[in-house]
Amino acid sequence: MSSATAIHDAHDDHGPSKGIMRWITTTNHKDIGTLYLIFALIMFMIGGAMAMIIRAELFQPGMQLVDPAFFNQMTTVHALVMIFGGVMPAFTGLANWLIPMMIGAPDMALPRMNNWSFWILPFAFTMLLSTLFMNGGGPAAGWTMYPPLVLQTGDAFPFMILSIHMMGISSIMGSINVIVTIMNMRAPGMTLMKMPLFVWTWLITAYLLIATMPVLAGAVTMLLTDKFFGTSFFSAAGGGDPVLYQHVFWFFGHPEVYILILPAFGIISQIIPTFARKPLFGYSSMVYATASIAFLSFIVWAHHMFTVGMPTAGELFFMYATMMIAVPTGVKVFNWVSTMWRGSMTFETPMLFAIAFVFLFTIGGFSGLMLAIAPADFQYHDTYFVVAHFHYVLVSGAVFSIMAAAYYWMPKWTGHMYDEKLGKIHFWLSAISMNVLFFPQHFLGLAGMPRRIPDYSVQFTGFNQISSIGGFVFGLSQVLFCYIVYKTIKGGQPATDNVWEGAHGLEWTLPSPPPYHSFIEAPAVK
Amino acid sequence: MKIGVVVIAMFGFGYLLVPLYNVFCDITGLNGKTGRVSVGEANAAIQADRVVTVEFVGNINSDMPWEFRPLVKSLKVHPGKLYDASFMAHNLTDKRIVGQAIPSISPGVGGKYFNKTECFCFTNQTLKGGEEKKMPLRFIVDPNLPRHIKRLTLAYTFFNITK
Amino acid sequence: MAVRGAAAFSSLLIPMGASAEYGLNMTEGATSLSHEVYGLHMTILWVCVVIGAVVFGAMFYSVFKHRKSKGAVAANFHESTFAEFAWTIVPILILVSMAIPATKTLLAMDDLSDSDMTIKVTGIQWKWKYDYLDEDISLVSNLAPEHAKASQRNSGIDVTKIENYLLEVDNPVVVPVGKKIRFLMTANDVIHSWWVPALGWKKDAIPGFVNEMWARIDKPGTYRGQCAELCGKGHGFMPIVVVAKSEADYKDWVAMKREEKAATLASADRAWTKDELMKKGQQVYTTTCMACHQANGQGLPGAFPALAGSPVVKGPVEGHIGVVMNGRQGTAMAAFAGLMSDVDIAAVITYERNAFGNDTGDVVQPSTIKAARK
């Protein structure tokens, strides 16, 4: 450790510049990672506030708080903000912080691009959120932006398209950086099959991003030209086909789903071994499972559109392909359970979130399997059952993994232990309220409540009330999370270098907090 | 830099999906678009022993103030033989309106076996205010139509394309 | 049994609320297809429950047993080719056994041959239009006016007192039981999705394209559903009500509808009083115009124009008739010429010109509209 400290001291002279310019001009992977994470947290709270409006309106039947048009804007912008502003930047932030430290590199490979890819985001989201105040309101056609409905959007339309382009460019630049860093900057001896799983899952995610974000950009560009330049890619009147948009969108959209979950798999695969004090079970099968999920994600897109009237052969193909995804995903869950099996477990907050992830993500996986059965999907499709499904995989999946990661690595990042007691309170509040929030939505969907409706028949009242109460508690407990983060940054019990008794990996060999440039001299990897 | 190329290639691929989809639909009839042949091509063997019901449906889009309906609701046809059918369009307003009819076949796989030699949907149709007009259609059902398909529903939707 | 268990669970969970009907599970429905779908749903649900019990059982056993505080010492095994192989193969076998019945049901759904009748369903922002292709009758089905009023923001009406709130229409689609009914789906503006859970499926209605699906309803009854694809502001307010009647009752209904149609046509020829038109106009306004232009005619700034004081409504009658009949291209304002009768158009225009403080005093007679169609 003493050598690392010496490096730290020696490089103080070209450390960060002072004040706000440090953050605007930074090319440092840790600063940019921090910016990403804080941005994600802000977006998470903004998107969450929109969810609170949705749940408040749905607390009882009848329209009380907002108009149906505004309600649709809330569901649309909530999704866009959470996906592109919350989960994706959070994962990119984690990648920035952790990948160089995990592979023994001093920084990311392309630091200036790294700066751009972050600083595009605040502009993109300012633009997106500003549409809510425009004539005719924000986009209200759902985050999937299906034409012809989306073409009825008011002044917000070009702003929405442009902000999606910017988010796409940001993600693509971030991914290029991740790939180049992993491919070129590993410490000697760090072969691909020795990389921590978080690095592996991010590498695969980055390839998915590079392959799919341009397709989304293409799809929304076609929407733009359809609306303003007289093309008719998606308009039947000019010989186009609105269903074609859905194919192009979901060709992006399904891999996107895995972009939102693969890094989570990586995080969980780092955390469980640490607290089970036992190596990850089936490392190589985890890598292969991740790769096969990524591959399968490209050939299952049409399961989002079973009801558009595809030929039966198409429905059968997409049904079978979708069911196959359960196999590699199952392998991952079994591996995590086997890692816990006969370990010596302790249950600090990151581990609690990780166990909740395995449990709740798997429930989301089960409902996903049910949705894959095409004839049954004719009933489930576009109901609250689907809403419950994707919130189980995204909230108790992606978001819980990010929370777990935050608790797990925050002592390393800040040099301070977080408040374990508050962390546990935050966990139990989140985990319980999350289930109160989303579990009843399965019943609502099965009982026949369509999604994206601002008002509902009286028979759905009970479950909606339970769900809303869960929602409010979940929302409030995230305020506690913000406080815990703030408190940890400000101070707290100093963290040791290793932080956790069972932690292994290069990042734990660095001091807490780590030096401004992670590894000036490449560490030796056995 | 290779990755940059991949990004541009994938953006292009997004666009490429459009023609790909159209080719794919032509082959599989995924979206129920219909075929078009010239009269010369349309002299396949007539299957006198086989009868397929062709049903006609007229739709109008919401910004189209026309009335539009088939004059004959359905025809029993022999694959390979040429038939005539017609629709009636009526402009309900006193203004000139230009319309474009878009065909769709159900089941979708039947689309590529439904060939038209003449159709009002090949060009724009203009109706003066209050005008009523017969819209002719001449078609032939391809004898290669899969045996299990006994009925084809041909729907036209008229869109308002008045500038 | 599963359903009963679930119901017991629900009564435990929710003592509150006025209505005791808390649906927890998918409806078994009223058609052969819906029964098959229900069967599939229950099978896959139980498969998931069993797998879940095994996996979570193992996990929680481990969580309770193998903890450091109980003195557990970590083992060091970290791979097993046999285990990986086993938990790849076993799920594949389970999936194959699920795929077989699912494929069968899908093929059954695809069998559209030998249908007895065809109904064309057209999704329109925000109502459904039904054309009985064999009977030459058609009807437009709107959210029932009472429900439309109650669903206005802060309407002051207690919606819990309204029976089948938001699931009631002015004109239900009536079908005979025991017949194979083919539904042809299309839409006039944006994509909608026609869903009645009791029929076992939903199908998208796409502008410019037709989709088809079928149902054979076992028993007479009223089956309710909703639009399932986001279609704009009124998406939550375009319910579907299917009334299944015995063959004889259905015939009577068809005869009645035909008479009604003739009567409506005839009524366009007589002169209507202003009061009659205003009363009728208010009804039409509530079902057709209120969703956008609002109950007070103020519209929604930026999205839907106000009718109160509008230059179109206060201007020449011909211009007003023109907008209602031809619509406005590129906006949500549809061309109502093909969707409403002469009487309805005349009444609603008369209403709009005299309500919301417009007070033009104009009366538009149905005969004027009839003439405008020539």
Short mmCIF file of C-alpha atoms in Angstrom, two decimals, chain C residues 78-263:
data_model
loop_
_atom_site.label_atom_id
_atom_site.label_comp_id
_atom_site.label_asym_id
_atom_site.label_seq_id
_atom_site.Cartn_x
_atom_site.Cartn_y
_atom_site.Cartn_z
CA HIS C 78 -16.45 -23.00 -7.38
CA GLU C 79 -17.26 -25.07 -10.36
CA SER C 80 -18.97 -28.24 -11.42
CA THR C 81 -19.41 -29.17 -15.03
CA PHE C 82 -22.07 -31.65 -14.08
CA ALA C 83 -24.14 -29.05 -12.25
CA GLU C 84 -23.84 -26.56 -15.10
CA PHE C 85 -24.85 -29.23 -17.56
CA ALA C 86 -27.80 -30.33 -15.44
CA TRP C 87 -29.21 -26.89 -14.93
CA THR C 88 -28.97 -26.18 -18.61
CA ILE C 89 -30.69 -29.38 -19.72
CA VAL C 90 -33.49 -29.52 -17.14
CA PRO C 91 -34.83 -26.03 -17.93
CA ILE C 92 -34.70 -26.82 -21.64
CA LEU C 93 -36.85 -29.90 -21.04
CA ILE C 94 -39.33 -27.88 -19.00
CA LEU C 95 -39.47 -25.22 -21.70
CA VAL C 96 -40.08 -27.77 -24.43
CA SER C 97 -42.93 -29.25 -22.44
CA MET C 98 -44.41 -25.75 -22.15
CA ALA C 99 -43.90 -24.92 -25.80
CA ILE C 100 -45.99 -27.85 -27.03
CA PRO C 101 -49.38 -26.83 -25.60
CA ALA C 102 -48.62 -23.17 -26.37
CA THR C 103 -48.02 -24.06 -30.01
CA LYS C 104 -51.28 -25.99 -30.15
CA THR C 105 -53.27 -23.06 -28.81
CA LEU C 106 -51.59 -20.67 -31.20
CA LEU C 107 -52.49 -22.87 -34.16
CA ALA C 108 -56.10 -23.08 -32.95
CA MET C 109 -56.24 -19.31 -32.84
CA ASP C 110 -54.98 -19.13 -36.37
CA ASP C 111 -57.84 -21.26 -37.70
CA LEU C 112 -60.19 -18.68 -39.15
CA SER C 113 -61.94 -21.00 -41.56
CA ASP C 114 -65.69 -21.68 -41.50
CA SER C 115 -66.73 -18.61 -39.60
CA ASP C 116 -70.44 -17.88 -39.43
CA MET C 117 -70.35 -14.12 -39.48
CA THR C 118 -67.93 -11.21 -39.71
CA ILE C 119 -67.82 -8.01 -37.73
CA LYS C 120 -65.46 -5.28 -38.76
CA VAL C 121 -64.07 -3.42 -35.74
CA THR C 122 -62.64 0.03 -36.37
CA GLY C 123 -60.69 1.85 -33.68
CA ILE C 124 -61.19 5.59 -33.75
CA GLN C 125 -59.85 8.18 -31.29
CA TRP C 126 -61.67 7.40 -28.91
CA LYS C 127 -64.49 5.10 -29.78
CA TRP C 128 -65.14 1.85 -31.59
CA LYS C 129 -67.15 1.40 -34.74
CA TYR C 130 -68.66 -1.97 -35.56
CA ASP C 131 -69.82 -2.96 -39.03
CA TYR C 132 -71.80 -6.16 -39.36
CA LEU C 133 -70.66 -7.07 -42.83
CA ASP C 134 -73.36 -9.70 -43.34
CA GLU C 135 -76.24 -7.67 -41.92
CA ASP C 136 -75.54 -4.24 -43.33
CA ILE C 137 -75.79 -2.57 -39.96
CA SER C 138 -73.16 -0.58 -38.21
CA LEU C 139 -72.90 1.18 -34.91
CA VAL C 140 -70.53 3.54 -33.16
CA SER C 141 -69.79 2.65 -29.57
CA ASN C 142 -68.82 5.50 -27.23
CA LEU C 143 -68.15 5.61 -23.54
CA ALA C 144 -71.58 6.04 -21.94
CA PRO C 145 -72.33 9.77 -21.41
CA GLU C 146 -72.83 9.47 -17.66
CA HIS C 147 -69.37 7.91 -17.36
CA ALA C 148 -67.82 10.50 -19.65
CA LYS C 149 -69.16 13.26 -17.41
CA ALA C 150 -68.04 11.58 -14.21
CA SER C 151 -64.53 11.03 -15.57
CA GLN C 152 -63.96 14.74 -16.11
CA ARG C 153 -61.37 16.08 -13.71
CA ASN C 154 -63.01 17.14 -10.44
CA SER C 155 -66.44 16.36 -11.85
CA GLY C 156 -67.82 16.18 -8.32
CA ILE C 157 -69.51 12.89 -9.19
CA ASP C 158 -68.73 9.92 -6.95
CA VAL C 159 -67.52 7.40 -9.49
CA THR C 160 -67.77 4.53 -7.03
CA LYS C 161 -71.56 4.91 -7.23
CA ILE C 162 -71.51 4.34 -10.99
CA GLU C 163 -71.99 0.77 -12.01
CA ASN C 164 -69.22 -0.60 -14.25
CA TYR C 165 -67.49 2.77 -14.20
CA LEU C 166 -65.63 3.33 -17.50
CA LEU C 167 -66.73 -0.07 -18.76
CA GLU C 168 -70.09 0.97 -20.18
CA VAL C 169 -70.94 2.15 -23.69
CA ASP C 170 -73.91 3.74 -25.36
CA ASN C 171 -74.11 1.09 -28.12
CA PRO C 172 -72.81 -2.35 -27.15
CA VAL C 173 -71.79 -4.76 -29.85
CA VAL C 174 -74.36 -7.57 -29.86
CA VAL C 175 -73.42 -11.04 -31.04
CA PRO C 176 -75.09 -14.46 -31.10
CA VAL C 177 -73.80 -17.27 -28.87
CA GLY C 178 -72.50 -20.50 -30.35
CA LYS C 179 -71.49 -18.94 -33.66
CA LYS C 180 -67.95 -18.59 -34.88
CA ILE C 181 -67.58 -14.85 -35.20
CA ARG C 182 -64.74 -13.42 -37.17
CA PHE C 183 -63.53 -9.99 -36.15
CA LEU C 184 -61.71 -7.85 -38.68
CA MET C 185 -59.67 -5.15 -36.98
CA THR C 186 -58.63 -1.87 -38.43
CA ALA C 187 -58.26 1.72 -37.28
CA ASN C 188 -58.94 5.15 -38.67
CA ASP C 189 -56.20 7.21 -37.08
CA VAL C 190 -53.69 5.61 -34.71
CA ILE C 191 -53.09 2.08 -33.49
CA HIS C 192 -55.66 0.75 -31.05
CA SER C 193 -56.04 -2.71 -29.60
CA TRP C 194 -59.37 -4.48 -29.15
CA TRP C 195 -59.43 -6.48 -25.95
CA VAL C 196 -62.23 -8.30 -24.21
CA PRO C 197 -60.59 -10.57 -21.60
CA ALA C 198 -63.50 -13.03 -21.69
CA LEU C 199 -62.79 -13.75 -25.36
CA GLY C 200 -59.22 -14.74 -24.52
CA TRP C 201 -57.19 -12.38 -26.70
CA LYS C 202 -56.50 -8.87 -27.86
CA LYS C 203 -55.62 -7.80 -31.36
CA ASP C 204 -54.14 -4.55 -32.62
CA ALA C 205 -56.21 -2.36 -34.89
CA ILE C 206 -53.79 -0.67 -37.26
CA PRO C 207 -54.68 2.13 -39.69
CA GLY C 208 -54.44 0.98 -43.29
CA PHE C 209 -54.22 -2.69 -42.40
CA VAL C 210 -56.65 -5.42 -41.39
CA ASN C 211 -56.09 -8.07 -38.76
CA GLU C 212 -58.42 -10.91 -38.01
CA MET C 213 -59.27 -13.06 -35.02
CA TRP C 214 -62.23 -15.15 -34.01
CA ALA C 215 -64.37 -16.08 -31.03
CA ARG C 216 -67.19 -18.47 -30.34
CA ILE C 217 -68.96 -17.43 -27.17
CA ASP C 218 -70.44 -20.25 -25.04
CA LYS C 219 -73.03 -18.52 -22.94
CA PRO C 220 -75.16 -15.40 -23.12
CA GLY C 221 -73.86 -12.52 -21.07
CA THR C 222 -72.23 -9.13 -21.08
CA TYR C 223 -68.47 -9.12 -21.55
CA ARG C 224 -66.49 -5.97 -20.96
CA GLY C 225 -63.09 -4.84 -22.13
CA GLN C 226 -61.01 -1.82 -23.03
CA CYS C 227 -58.63 -0.47 -25.60
CA ALA C 228 -55.22 -1.91 -24.79
CA GLU C 229 -52.85 0.14 -26.94
CA LEU C 230 -52.02 3.70 -25.95
CA CYS C 231 -53.93 5.81 -28.45
CA GLY C 232 -53.76 9.29 -26.96
CA LYS C 233 -55.64 11.27 -24.41
CA GLY C 234 -58.82 9.19 -24.42
CA HIS C 235 -57.07 5.81 -24.31
CA GLY C 236 -58.56 4.95 -20.93
CA PHE C 237 -62.00 6.01 -22.04
CA MET C 238 -62.91 3.78 -24.95
CA PRO C 239 -64.41 0.64 -23.45
CA ILE C 240 -65.79 -2.33 -25.28
CA VAL C 241 -69.02 -4.07 -24.31
CA VAL C 242 -69.93 -7.32 -26.01
CA VAL C 243 -73.45 -8.56 -25.35
CA ALA C 244 -73.87 -12.20 -26.31
CA LYS C 245 -77.48 -13.20 -26.98
CA SER C 246 -79.22 -16.36 -28.00
CA GLU C 247 -79.68 -16.78 -31.72
CA ALA C 248 -83.36 -15.72 -31.60
CA ASP C 249 -82.69 -12.66 -29.46
CA TYR C 250 -79.87 -11.71 -31.76
CA LYS C 251 -82.21 -11.87 -34.78
CA ASP C 252 -84.67 -9.59 -32.99
CA TRP C 253 -81.88 -7.18 -32.21
CA VAL C 254 -80.78 -7.07 -35.85
CA ALA C 255 -84.34 -6.36 -36.93
CA MET C 256 -84.60 -3.61 -34.37
CA LYS C 257 -81.34 -2.05 -35.49
CA ARG C 258 -82.53 -2.02 -39.08
CA GLU C 259 -85.70 -0.24 -38.09
CA GLU C 260 -83.71 2.23 -36.05
CA LYS C 261 -81.49 2.93 -39.01
CA ALA C 262 -84.47 3.63 -41.24
CA ALA C 263 -86.03 5.85 -38.59
#
